Short mmCIF file of C-alpha atoms and ligand atoms in Angstrom, two decimals:
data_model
loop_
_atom_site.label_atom_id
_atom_site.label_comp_id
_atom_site.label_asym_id
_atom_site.label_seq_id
_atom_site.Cartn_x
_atom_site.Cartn_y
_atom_site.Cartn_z
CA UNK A 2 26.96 -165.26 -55.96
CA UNK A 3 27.48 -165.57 -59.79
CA UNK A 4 24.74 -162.84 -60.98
CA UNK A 5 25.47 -160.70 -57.73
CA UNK A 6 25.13 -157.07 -58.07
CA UNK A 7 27.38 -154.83 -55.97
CA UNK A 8 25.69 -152.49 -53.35
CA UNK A 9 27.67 -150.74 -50.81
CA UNK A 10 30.19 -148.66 -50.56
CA UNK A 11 32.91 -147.72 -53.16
CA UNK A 12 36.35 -145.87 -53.45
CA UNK A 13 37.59 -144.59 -56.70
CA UNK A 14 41.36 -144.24 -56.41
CA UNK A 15 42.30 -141.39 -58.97
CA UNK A 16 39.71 -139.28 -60.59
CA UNK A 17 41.19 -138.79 -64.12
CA UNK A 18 39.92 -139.62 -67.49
CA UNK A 19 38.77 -142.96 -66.33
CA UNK A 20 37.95 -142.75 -62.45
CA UNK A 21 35.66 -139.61 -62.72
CA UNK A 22 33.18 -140.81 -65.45
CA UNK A 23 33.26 -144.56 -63.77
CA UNK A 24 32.88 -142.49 -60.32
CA UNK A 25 30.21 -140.87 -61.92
CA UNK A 26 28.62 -143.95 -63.34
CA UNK A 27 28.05 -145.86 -60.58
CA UNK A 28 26.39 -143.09 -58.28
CA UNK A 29 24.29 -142.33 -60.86
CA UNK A 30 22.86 -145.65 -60.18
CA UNK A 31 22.80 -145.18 -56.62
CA UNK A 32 25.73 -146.63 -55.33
CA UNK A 33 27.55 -144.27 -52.27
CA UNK A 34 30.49 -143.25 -54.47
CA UNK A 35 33.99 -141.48 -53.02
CA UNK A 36 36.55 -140.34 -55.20
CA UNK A 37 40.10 -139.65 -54.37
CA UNK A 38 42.89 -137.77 -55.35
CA UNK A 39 45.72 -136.37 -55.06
CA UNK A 40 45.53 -133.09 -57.02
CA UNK A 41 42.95 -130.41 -54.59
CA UNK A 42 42.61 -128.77 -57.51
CA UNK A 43 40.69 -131.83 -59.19
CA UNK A 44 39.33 -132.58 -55.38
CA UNK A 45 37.98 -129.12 -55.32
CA UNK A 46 36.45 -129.07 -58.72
CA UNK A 47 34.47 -131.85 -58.44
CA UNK A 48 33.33 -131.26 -55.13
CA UNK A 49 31.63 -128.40 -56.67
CA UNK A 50 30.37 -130.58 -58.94
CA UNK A 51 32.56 -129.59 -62.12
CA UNK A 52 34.40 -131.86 -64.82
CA UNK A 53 37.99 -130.76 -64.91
CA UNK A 54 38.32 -132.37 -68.71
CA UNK A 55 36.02 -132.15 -71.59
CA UNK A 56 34.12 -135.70 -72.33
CA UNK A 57 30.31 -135.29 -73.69
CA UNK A 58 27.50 -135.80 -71.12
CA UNK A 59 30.28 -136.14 -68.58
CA UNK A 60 29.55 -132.80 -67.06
CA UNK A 61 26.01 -133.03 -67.11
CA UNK A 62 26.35 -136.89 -65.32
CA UNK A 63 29.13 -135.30 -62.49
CA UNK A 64 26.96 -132.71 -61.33
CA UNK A 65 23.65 -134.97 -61.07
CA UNK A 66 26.35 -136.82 -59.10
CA UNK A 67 27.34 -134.59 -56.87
CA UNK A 68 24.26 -132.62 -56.29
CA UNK A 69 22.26 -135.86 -55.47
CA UNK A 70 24.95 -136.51 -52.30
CA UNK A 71 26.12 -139.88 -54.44
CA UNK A 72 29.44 -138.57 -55.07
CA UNK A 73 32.07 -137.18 -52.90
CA UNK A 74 35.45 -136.25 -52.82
CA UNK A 75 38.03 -136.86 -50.39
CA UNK A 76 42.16 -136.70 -50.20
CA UNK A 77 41.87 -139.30 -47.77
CA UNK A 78 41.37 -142.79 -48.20
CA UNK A 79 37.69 -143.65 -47.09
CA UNK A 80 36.96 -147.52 -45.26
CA UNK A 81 34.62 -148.65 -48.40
CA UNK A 82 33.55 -152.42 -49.34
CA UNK A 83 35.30 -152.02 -52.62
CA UNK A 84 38.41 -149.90 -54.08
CA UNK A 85 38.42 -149.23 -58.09
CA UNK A 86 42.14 -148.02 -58.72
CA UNK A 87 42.43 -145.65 -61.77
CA UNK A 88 45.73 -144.29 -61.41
CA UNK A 89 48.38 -143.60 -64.37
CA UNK A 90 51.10 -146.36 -65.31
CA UNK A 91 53.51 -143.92 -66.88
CA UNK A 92 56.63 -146.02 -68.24
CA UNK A 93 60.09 -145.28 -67.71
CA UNK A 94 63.06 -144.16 -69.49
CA UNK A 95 64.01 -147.64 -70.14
CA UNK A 96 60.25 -148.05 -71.17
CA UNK A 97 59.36 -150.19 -68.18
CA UNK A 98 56.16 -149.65 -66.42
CA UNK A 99 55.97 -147.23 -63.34
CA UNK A 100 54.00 -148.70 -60.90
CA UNK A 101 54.42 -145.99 -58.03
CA UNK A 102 50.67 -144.69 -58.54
CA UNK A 103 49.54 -148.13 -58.04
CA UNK A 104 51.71 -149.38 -55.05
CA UNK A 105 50.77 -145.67 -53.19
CA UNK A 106 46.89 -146.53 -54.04
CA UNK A 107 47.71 -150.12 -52.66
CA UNK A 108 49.46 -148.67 -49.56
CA UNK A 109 46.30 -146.19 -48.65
CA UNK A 110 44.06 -148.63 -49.24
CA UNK A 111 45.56 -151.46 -47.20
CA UNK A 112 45.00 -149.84 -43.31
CA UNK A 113 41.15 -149.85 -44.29
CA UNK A 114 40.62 -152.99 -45.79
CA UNK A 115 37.68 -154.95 -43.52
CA UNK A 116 37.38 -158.86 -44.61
CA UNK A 117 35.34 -158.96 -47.37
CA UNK A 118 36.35 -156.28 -49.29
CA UNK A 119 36.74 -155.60 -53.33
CA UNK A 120 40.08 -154.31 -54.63
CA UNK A 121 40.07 -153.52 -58.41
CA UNK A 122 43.10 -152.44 -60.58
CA UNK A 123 41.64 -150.33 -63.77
CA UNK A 124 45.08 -148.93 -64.70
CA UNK A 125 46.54 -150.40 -67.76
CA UNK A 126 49.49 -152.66 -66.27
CA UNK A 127 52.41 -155.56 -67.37
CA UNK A 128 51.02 -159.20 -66.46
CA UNK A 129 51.88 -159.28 -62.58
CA UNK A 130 50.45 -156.15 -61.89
CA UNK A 131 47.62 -157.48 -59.75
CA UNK A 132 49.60 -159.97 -57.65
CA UNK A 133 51.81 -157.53 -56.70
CA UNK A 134 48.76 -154.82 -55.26
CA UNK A 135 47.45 -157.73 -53.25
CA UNK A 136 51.68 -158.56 -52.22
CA UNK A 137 51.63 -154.91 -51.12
CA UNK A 138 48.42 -154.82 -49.11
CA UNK A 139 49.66 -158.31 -47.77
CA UNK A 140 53.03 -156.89 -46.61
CA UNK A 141 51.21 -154.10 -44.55
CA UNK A 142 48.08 -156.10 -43.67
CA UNK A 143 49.73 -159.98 -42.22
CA UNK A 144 46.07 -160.30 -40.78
CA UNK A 145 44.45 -160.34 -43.84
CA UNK A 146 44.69 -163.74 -46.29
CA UNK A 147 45.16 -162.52 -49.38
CA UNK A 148 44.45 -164.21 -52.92
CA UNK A 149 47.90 -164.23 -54.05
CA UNK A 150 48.76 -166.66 -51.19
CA UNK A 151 45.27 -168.71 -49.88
CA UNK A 152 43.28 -168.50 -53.43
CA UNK A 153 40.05 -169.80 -52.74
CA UNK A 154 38.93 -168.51 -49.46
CA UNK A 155 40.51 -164.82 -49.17
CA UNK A 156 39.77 -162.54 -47.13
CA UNK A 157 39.81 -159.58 -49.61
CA UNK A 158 39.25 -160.17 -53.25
CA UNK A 159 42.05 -158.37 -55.85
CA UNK A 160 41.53 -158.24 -59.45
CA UNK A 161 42.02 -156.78 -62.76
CA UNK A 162 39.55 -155.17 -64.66
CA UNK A 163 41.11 -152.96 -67.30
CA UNK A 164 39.15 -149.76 -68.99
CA UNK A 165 38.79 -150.07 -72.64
CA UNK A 166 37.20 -146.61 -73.02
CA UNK A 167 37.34 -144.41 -76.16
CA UNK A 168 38.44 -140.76 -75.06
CA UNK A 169 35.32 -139.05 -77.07
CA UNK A 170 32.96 -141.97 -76.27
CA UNK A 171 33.65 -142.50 -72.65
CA UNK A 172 30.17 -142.59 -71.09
CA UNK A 173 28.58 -144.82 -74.11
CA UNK A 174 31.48 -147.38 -74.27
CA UNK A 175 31.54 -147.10 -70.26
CA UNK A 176 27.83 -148.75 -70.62
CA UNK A 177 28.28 -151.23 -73.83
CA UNK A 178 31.53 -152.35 -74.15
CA UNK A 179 32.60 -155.97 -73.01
CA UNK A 180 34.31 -155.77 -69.64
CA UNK A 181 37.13 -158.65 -69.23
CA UNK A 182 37.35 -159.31 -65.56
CA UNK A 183 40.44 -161.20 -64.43
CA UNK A 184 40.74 -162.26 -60.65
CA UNK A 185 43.91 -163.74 -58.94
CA UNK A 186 41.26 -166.54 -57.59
CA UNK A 187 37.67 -167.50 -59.43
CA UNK A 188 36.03 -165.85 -56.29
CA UNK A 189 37.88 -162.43 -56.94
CA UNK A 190 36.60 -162.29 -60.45
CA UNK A 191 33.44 -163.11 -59.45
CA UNK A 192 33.00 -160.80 -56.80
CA UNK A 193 34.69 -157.96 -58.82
CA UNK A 194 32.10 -158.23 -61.80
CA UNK A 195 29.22 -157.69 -59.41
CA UNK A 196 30.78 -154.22 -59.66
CA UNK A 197 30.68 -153.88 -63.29
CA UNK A 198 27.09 -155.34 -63.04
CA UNK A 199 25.69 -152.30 -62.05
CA UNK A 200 25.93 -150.45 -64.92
CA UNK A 201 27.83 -152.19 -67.76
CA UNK A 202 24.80 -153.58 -70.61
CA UNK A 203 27.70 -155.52 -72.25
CA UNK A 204 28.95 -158.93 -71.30
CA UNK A 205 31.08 -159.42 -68.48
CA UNK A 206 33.97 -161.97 -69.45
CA UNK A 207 36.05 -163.80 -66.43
CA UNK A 208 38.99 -164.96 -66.55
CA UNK A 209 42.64 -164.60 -64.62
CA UNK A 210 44.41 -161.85 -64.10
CA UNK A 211 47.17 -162.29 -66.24
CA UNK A 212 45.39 -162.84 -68.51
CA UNK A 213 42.64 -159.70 -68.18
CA UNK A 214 46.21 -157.74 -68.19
CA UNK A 215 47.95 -159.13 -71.35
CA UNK A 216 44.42 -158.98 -73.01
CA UNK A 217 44.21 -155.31 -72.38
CA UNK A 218 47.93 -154.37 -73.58
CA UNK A 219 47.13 -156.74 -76.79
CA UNK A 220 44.37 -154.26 -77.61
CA UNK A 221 46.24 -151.59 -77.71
CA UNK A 222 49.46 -152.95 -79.23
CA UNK A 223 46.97 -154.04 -81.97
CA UNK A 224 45.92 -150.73 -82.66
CA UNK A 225 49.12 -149.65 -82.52
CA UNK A 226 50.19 -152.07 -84.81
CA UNK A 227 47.23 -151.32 -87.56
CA UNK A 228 48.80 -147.01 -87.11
CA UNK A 229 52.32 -148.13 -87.98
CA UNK A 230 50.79 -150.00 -90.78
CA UNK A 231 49.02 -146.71 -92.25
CA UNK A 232 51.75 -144.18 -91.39
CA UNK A 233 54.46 -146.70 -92.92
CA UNK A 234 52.00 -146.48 -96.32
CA UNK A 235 52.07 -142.72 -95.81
CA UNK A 236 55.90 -142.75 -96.03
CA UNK A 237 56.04 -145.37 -99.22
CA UNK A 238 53.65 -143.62 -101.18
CA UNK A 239 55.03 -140.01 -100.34
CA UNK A 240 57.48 -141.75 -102.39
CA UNK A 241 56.01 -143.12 -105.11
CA UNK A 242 54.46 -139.49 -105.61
CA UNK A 243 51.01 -141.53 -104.64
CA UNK A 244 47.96 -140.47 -103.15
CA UNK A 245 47.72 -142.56 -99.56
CA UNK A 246 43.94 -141.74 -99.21
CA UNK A 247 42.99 -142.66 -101.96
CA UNK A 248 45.08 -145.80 -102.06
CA UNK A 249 43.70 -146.91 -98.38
CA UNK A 250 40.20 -146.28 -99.78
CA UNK A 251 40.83 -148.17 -102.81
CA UNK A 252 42.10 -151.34 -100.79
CA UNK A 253 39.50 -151.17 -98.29
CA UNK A 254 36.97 -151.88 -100.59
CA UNK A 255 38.12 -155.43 -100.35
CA UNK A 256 36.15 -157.38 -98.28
CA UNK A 257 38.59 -158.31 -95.51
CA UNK A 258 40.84 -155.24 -95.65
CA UNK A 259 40.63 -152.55 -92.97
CA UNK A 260 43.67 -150.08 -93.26
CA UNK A 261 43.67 -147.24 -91.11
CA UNK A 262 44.24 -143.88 -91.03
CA UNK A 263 47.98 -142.24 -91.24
CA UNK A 264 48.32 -139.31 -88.93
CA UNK A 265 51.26 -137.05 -87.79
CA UNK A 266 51.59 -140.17 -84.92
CA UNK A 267 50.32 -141.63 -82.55
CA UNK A 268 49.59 -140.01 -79.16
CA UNK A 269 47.73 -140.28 -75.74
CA UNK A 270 48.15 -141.84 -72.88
CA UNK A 271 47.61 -145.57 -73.70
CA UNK A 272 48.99 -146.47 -77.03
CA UNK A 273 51.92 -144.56 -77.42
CA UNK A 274 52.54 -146.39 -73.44
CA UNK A 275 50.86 -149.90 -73.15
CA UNK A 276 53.01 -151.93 -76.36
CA UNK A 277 56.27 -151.27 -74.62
CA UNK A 278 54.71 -153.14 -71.25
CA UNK A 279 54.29 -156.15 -73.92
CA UNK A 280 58.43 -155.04 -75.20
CA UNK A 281 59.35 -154.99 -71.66
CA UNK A 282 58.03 -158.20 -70.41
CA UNK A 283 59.15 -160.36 -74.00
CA UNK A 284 61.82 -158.50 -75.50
CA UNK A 285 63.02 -161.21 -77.93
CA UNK A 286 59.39 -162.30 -78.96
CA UNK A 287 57.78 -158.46 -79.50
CA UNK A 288 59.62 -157.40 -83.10
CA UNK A 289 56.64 -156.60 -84.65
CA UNK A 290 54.94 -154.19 -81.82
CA UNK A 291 58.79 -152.80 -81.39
CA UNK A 292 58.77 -151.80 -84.62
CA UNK A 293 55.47 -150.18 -84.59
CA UNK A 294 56.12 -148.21 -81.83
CA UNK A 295 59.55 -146.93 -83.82
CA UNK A 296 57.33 -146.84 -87.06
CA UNK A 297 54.64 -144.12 -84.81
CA UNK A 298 57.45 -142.37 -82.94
CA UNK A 299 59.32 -141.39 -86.01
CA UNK A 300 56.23 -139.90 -87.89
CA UNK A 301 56.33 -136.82 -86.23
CA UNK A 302 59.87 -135.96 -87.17
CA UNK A 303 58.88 -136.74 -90.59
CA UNK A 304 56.18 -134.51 -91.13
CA UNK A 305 58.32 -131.84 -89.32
CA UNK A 306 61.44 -132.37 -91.62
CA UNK A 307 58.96 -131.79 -94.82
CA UNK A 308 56.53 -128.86 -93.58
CA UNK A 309 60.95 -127.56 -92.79
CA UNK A 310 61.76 -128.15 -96.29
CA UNK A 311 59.00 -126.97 -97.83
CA UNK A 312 59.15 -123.60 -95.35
CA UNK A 313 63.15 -123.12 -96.60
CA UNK A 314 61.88 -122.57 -100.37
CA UNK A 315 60.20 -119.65 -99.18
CA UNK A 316 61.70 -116.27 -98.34
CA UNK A 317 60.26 -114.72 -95.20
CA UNK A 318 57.20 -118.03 -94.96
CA UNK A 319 54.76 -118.46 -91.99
CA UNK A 320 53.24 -121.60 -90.83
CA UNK A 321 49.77 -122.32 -89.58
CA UNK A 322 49.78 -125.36 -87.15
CA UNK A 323 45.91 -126.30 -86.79
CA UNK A 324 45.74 -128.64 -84.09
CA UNK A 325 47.62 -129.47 -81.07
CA UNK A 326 45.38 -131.92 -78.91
CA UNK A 327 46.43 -135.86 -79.87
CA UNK A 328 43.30 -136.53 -81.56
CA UNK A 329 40.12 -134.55 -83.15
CA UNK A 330 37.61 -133.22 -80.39
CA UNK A 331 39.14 -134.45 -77.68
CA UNK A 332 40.69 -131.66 -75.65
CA UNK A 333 43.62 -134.18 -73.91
CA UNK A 334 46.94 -133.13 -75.02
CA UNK A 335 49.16 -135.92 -73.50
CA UNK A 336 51.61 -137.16 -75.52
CA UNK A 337 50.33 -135.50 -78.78
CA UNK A 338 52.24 -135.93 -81.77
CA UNK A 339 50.63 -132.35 -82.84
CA UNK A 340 52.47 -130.75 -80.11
CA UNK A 341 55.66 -132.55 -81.25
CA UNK A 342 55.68 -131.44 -84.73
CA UNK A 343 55.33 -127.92 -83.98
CA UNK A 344 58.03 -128.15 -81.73
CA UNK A 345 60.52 -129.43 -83.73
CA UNK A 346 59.24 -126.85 -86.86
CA UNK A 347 59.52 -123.98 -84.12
CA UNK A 348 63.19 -124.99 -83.03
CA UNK A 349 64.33 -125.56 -86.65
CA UNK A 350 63.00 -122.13 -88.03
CA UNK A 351 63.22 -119.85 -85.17
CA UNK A 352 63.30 -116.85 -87.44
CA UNK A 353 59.93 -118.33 -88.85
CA UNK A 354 56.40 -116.94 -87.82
CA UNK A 355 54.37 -119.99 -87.00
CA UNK A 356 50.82 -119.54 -85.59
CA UNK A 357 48.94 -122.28 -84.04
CA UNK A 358 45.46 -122.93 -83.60
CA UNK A 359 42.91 -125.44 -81.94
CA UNK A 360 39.49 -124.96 -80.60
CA UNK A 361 40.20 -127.04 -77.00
CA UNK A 362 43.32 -125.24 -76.26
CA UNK A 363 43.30 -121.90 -74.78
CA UNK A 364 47.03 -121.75 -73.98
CA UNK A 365 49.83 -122.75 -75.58
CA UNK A 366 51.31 -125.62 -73.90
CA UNK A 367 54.70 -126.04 -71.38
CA UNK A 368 56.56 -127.64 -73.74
CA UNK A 369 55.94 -124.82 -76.87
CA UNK A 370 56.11 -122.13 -74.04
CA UNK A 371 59.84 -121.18 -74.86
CA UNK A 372 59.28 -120.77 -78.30
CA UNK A 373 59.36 -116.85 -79.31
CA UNK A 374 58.20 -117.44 -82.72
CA UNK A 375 54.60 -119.43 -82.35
CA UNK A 376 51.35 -117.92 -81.40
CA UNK A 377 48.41 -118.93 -80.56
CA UNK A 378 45.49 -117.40 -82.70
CA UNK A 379 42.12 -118.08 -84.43
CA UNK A 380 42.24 -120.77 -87.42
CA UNK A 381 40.49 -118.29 -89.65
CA UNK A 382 43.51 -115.60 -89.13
CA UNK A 383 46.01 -118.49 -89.12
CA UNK A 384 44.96 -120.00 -92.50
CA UNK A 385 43.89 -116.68 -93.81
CA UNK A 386 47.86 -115.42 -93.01
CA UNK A 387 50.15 -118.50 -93.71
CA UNK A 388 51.58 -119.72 -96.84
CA UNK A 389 52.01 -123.25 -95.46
CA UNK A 390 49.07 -124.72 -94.01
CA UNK A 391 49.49 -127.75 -91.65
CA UNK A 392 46.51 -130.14 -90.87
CA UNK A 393 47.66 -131.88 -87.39
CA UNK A 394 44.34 -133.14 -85.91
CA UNK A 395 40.93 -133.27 -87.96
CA UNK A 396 38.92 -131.21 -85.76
CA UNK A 397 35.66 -131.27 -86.87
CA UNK A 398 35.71 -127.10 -86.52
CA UNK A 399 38.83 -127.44 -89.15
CA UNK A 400 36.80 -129.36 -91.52
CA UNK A 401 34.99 -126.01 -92.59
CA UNK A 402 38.33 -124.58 -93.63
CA UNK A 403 38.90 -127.14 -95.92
CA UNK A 404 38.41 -125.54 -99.31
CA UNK A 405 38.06 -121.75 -97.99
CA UNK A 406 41.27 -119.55 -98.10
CA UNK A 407 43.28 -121.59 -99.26
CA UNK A 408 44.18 -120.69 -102.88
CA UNK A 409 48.02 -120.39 -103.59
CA UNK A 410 49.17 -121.72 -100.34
CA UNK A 411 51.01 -125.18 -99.61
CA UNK A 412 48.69 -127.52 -98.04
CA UNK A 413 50.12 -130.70 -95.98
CA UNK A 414 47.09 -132.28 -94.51
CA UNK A 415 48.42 -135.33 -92.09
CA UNK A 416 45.26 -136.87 -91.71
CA UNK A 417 43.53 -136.79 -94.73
CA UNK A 418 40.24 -134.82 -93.59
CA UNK A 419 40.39 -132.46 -96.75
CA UNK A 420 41.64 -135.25 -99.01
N1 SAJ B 528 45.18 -142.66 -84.76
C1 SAJ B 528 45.68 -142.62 -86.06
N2 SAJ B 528 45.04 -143.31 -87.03
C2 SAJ B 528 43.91 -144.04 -86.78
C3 SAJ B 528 43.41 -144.10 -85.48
C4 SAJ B 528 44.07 -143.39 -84.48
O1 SAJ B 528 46.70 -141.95 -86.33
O2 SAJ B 528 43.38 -144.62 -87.73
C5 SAJ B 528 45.87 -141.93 -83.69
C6 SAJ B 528 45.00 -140.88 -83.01
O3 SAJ B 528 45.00 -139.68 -83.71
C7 SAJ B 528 45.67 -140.77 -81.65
C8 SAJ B 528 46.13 -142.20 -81.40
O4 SAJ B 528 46.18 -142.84 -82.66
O5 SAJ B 528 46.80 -139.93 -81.71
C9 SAJ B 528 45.25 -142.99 -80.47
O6 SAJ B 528 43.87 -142.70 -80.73
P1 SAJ B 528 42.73 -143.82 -80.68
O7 SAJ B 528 41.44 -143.15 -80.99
O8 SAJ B 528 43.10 -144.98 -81.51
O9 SAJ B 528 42.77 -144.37 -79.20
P2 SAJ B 528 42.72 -143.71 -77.73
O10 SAJ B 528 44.12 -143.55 -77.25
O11 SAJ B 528 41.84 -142.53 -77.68
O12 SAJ B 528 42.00 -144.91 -76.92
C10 SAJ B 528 42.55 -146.21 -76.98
C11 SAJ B 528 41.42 -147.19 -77.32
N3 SAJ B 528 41.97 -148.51 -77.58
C12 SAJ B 528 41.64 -149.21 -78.71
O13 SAJ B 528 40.91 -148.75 -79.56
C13 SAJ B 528 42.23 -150.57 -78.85
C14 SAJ B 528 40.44 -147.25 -76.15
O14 SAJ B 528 39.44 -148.23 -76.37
C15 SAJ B 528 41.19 -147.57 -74.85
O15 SAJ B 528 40.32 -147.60 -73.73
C16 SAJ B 528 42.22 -146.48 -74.64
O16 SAJ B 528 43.14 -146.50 -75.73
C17 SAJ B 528 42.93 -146.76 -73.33
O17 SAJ B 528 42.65 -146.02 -72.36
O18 SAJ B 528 43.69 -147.73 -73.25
#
C-alpha cells in the first residue's frame, strides 16, 4: 500500500487556477478525470476543450485532455473513487477564512461517497480545515466511519494536500515540486499520495493534517514576510534619497542574504489571503506576519500618494499606468495592487488624463470601470503621451520601453525592471 499508485476514477471539485491544470495532469496520464464547477461558462469552455486563463502549455495539455475522452466536465457531482477539492478560501471582513466553497464541495460530495473512497482538500485552509470536510460528510453520511472519529480503519480517507504552484510555472512545479501530504489518520495520507504518485517527480512528504495545513500558510506568510521586508526598504531609502535596487543588490552579494524585490504590493489570491488564516487562528503570537500584511497593504497607497504629488506640480499632466495584472506575465488580476494604485490616482485627480496599459488585459476592469478619466490604450501611445510614467508590473513586453521615449518625463518604476 505504501508505493501505491492511484488508478480509477477522479473528481476535481473547482476547475480554477489549480483544479484545471491538476485536472489536466492526471488525464494526461490516463486517469478518467471529471471536473466540476459551478460557473457553465468555465463548464462550457473546457468541454470544448479551451483554457479559460492564460498558464503556458496549459492550453495545449487541456485540449489533449479533452480530445482524448480523459477529461470531462460536469455541474454535477460524479460517484468517483477519489474527490480533489480546489475551491477558493476567500477570508472575511474580519479576515477569517470562508469556508462555504469547501463545506458546499463537502456536501456534493458526501451522497456519492462508496467505502473506500479518497477525499482531498487542495484549497489553502486554517489548521482544522480537514476535520471539519470529513465532520460535514459525516453529518450527512452516519453510515460511513469517518477518520475524524474511527482513525485507523475508515471507511473513506480525508486529507490535506495543499498546492504550492507558481502562477507562471504551474505545469512544471505541478510535476517537481515536493507535495506535503497530511491525512487525519496514517492510512488517509497514505492513500491520498497514491494520487500525487501519478504524476508528481518530486518527493511526496506525509505527515498530519494540521500540520500539511499550517505548513502551507507558513509558506506563504514567509513570502509575505520577505515582501514587507523589501517594500519597508523601499519606503526607508525613498527617504534617505537612496537607490533601493541598488542597495538590495549590494547586500545580496553577501553570502546568506536574499532580499527581495519591492513592488507597488503584494497581490493574488494566496498571499495577500493565507497570513491572516495564521492572524486569525494566533492573534497574540502572529506580530510579525500582522505587520507584514499592514507593511504590503499600505504600499499601494504610497506609491499612489507620490505618482499624486508628483502629478499636482504639473499643470494640465497625464499619467501612464503600465500594468494592471498582480504580477508580470501572468494575466490574473485578483487582488492586484496595480489595479489599486490606479484607482486611488484616478479618484484623487479626476480632472487628470490617465491611460493604462497591459498586454493580458483587454478591458479595463469592474473596479476602474467608473472612472471617466482612465483609458485603456497601447503602451507605446501611453508612454509616448504621458509626462509621468508609472511602472506597476514588469511585464516582460514593458521591458522594451525601458530607455525608449522617455526623455523629459518623470519616471517612477515600482519594481525596479528599468533600474
Ligand atoms: N512580489 C513582490 N516582490 C517579490 C516577489 C513577489 O512584490 O520579490 C509580489 C508579486 O508581484 C505579487 C505577489 O508578490 O503581487 C505574489 O507573487 P509571488 O510570485 O510571490 O506568488 P504567487 O501568489 O504567484 O504564488 C504563491 C507561491 N508561494 C510561494 O512562493 C511561497 C506559490 O508557490 C503558491 O502555490 C501560491 O502562492 C499559492 O497558490 O498559494
Amino acid at each position: 500500500m505504501l508505493n501505491e499508485v492511484f488508478s480509477g476514477q477522479l473528481a476535481v471539485v473547482g476547475m480554477g487556477y489549480i483544479g484545471l491544470p491538476t485536472a489536466t495532469v492526471l488525464a494526461t496520464r490516463g486517469i478518467q478525470v471529471v471536473g466540476i464547477d459551478v460557473n457553465s461558462r468555465i463548464v462550457e469552455a473546457i468541454s470544448r476543450g479551451e483554457t479559460p486563463f492564460i498558464e503556458p502549455d496549459l492550453a495545449v495539455a487541456v485540449s489533449g485532455a479533452v480530445a482524448m475522452g480523459r477529461l470531462s466536465m460536469s455541474r454535477e457531482m460524479p460517484e468517483a473513487d477519489a474527490y480533489i477539492i480546489a475551491v477558493p478560501t476567500p477570508f472575511n471582513a474580519d479576515h477569517t477564512a470562508d469556508l462555504s466553497f469547501i463545506q458546499a464541495a463537502a456536501k456534493q460530495i458526501a451522497p456519492k461517497l462508496r467505502p473506500g473512497a479518497i477525499v482531498v482538500l487542495e484549497s489553502t485552509s486554517p489548521p482544522g480545515t480537514t476535520e471539519k470536510v470529513s465532520r460535514w460528510i459525516g453529518e450527512i453520511r452516519p453510515d460511513l466511519r469517518m477518520p475524524h472519529v474511527s482513525g485507523a480503519t475508515p471507511d473513506i480517507y480525508v486529507a490535506h494536500c495543499p498546492e504550492r504552484v507558481l502562477p507562471g510555472k504551474i505545469m512544471i512545479e505541478m510535476i517537481t515540486n515536493n507535495r506535503v501530504v497530511g491525512g487525519l489518520s496514517t492510512d488517509c495520507a497514505i492513500k491520498a499520495a497514491s494520487i500525487y504518485r501519478v504524476f508528481s517527480q518530486g518527493e511526496i512528504l506525509l505527515t498530519d493534517a494540521a500540520s500539511a495545513e499550517m505548513a502551507k500558510l507558513v509558506e506563504n506568510a514567509y513570502r509575505d514576510v520577505n515582501i514587507a521586508f523589501a517594500n519597508e526598504l523601499s519606503l526607508i531609502t525613498e527617504s534617505l534619497r537612496l537607490d533601493v535596487w541598488e542597495v538590495i543588490r549590494l547586500a545580496n552579494q553577501h553570502p546568506r542574504v536574499n532580499v527581495l524585490s519591492p513592488g507597488p504590493g503584494v497581490g493574488g489570491h494566496c498571499i495577500p489571503v493565507d497570513p491572516w488564516f495564521i492572524v486569525a487562528a494566533a492573534p497574540e503570537q502572529a506580530r510579525l506576519i500582522r505587520t507584514a500584511r499592514e507593511v504590503n497593504d499600505h504600499k499601494p497607497h504610497h506609491v499612489a500618494d507620490q505618482v499624486i504629488a508628483k502629478a499636482r506640480r504639473f499643470v494640465s499632466p497625464s499619467i501612464a499606468c503600465l500594468g494592471l495584472t498582480f504580477k508580470a506575465n501572468v494575466d490574473d488580476i485578483r487582488e492586484s495592487p496595480a489595479i489599486e494604485v490606479v484607482n486611488l490616482i484616478a479618484k484623487a485627480l479626476p480632472e487628470v488624463e490617465i491611460m493604462v496599459s497591459d498586454p493580458y488585459v483587454e478591458e479595463l476592469p469592474e473596479l476602474l470601470n467608473s472612472n471617466a478619466n482612465l483609458n485603456l490604450v497601447n503602451a507605446g501611445e501611453a508612454v509616448d503621451r504621458a509626462d509621468i510614467i508609472l511602472l506597476l508590473v514588469e511585464h516582460e513586453a514593458f521591458k522594451s520601453l525601458r530607455h525608449t521615449r522617455h526623455n523629459g518625463k518623470v519616471i517612477y518604476d515600482t519594481r525596479g525592471a528599468w533600474a
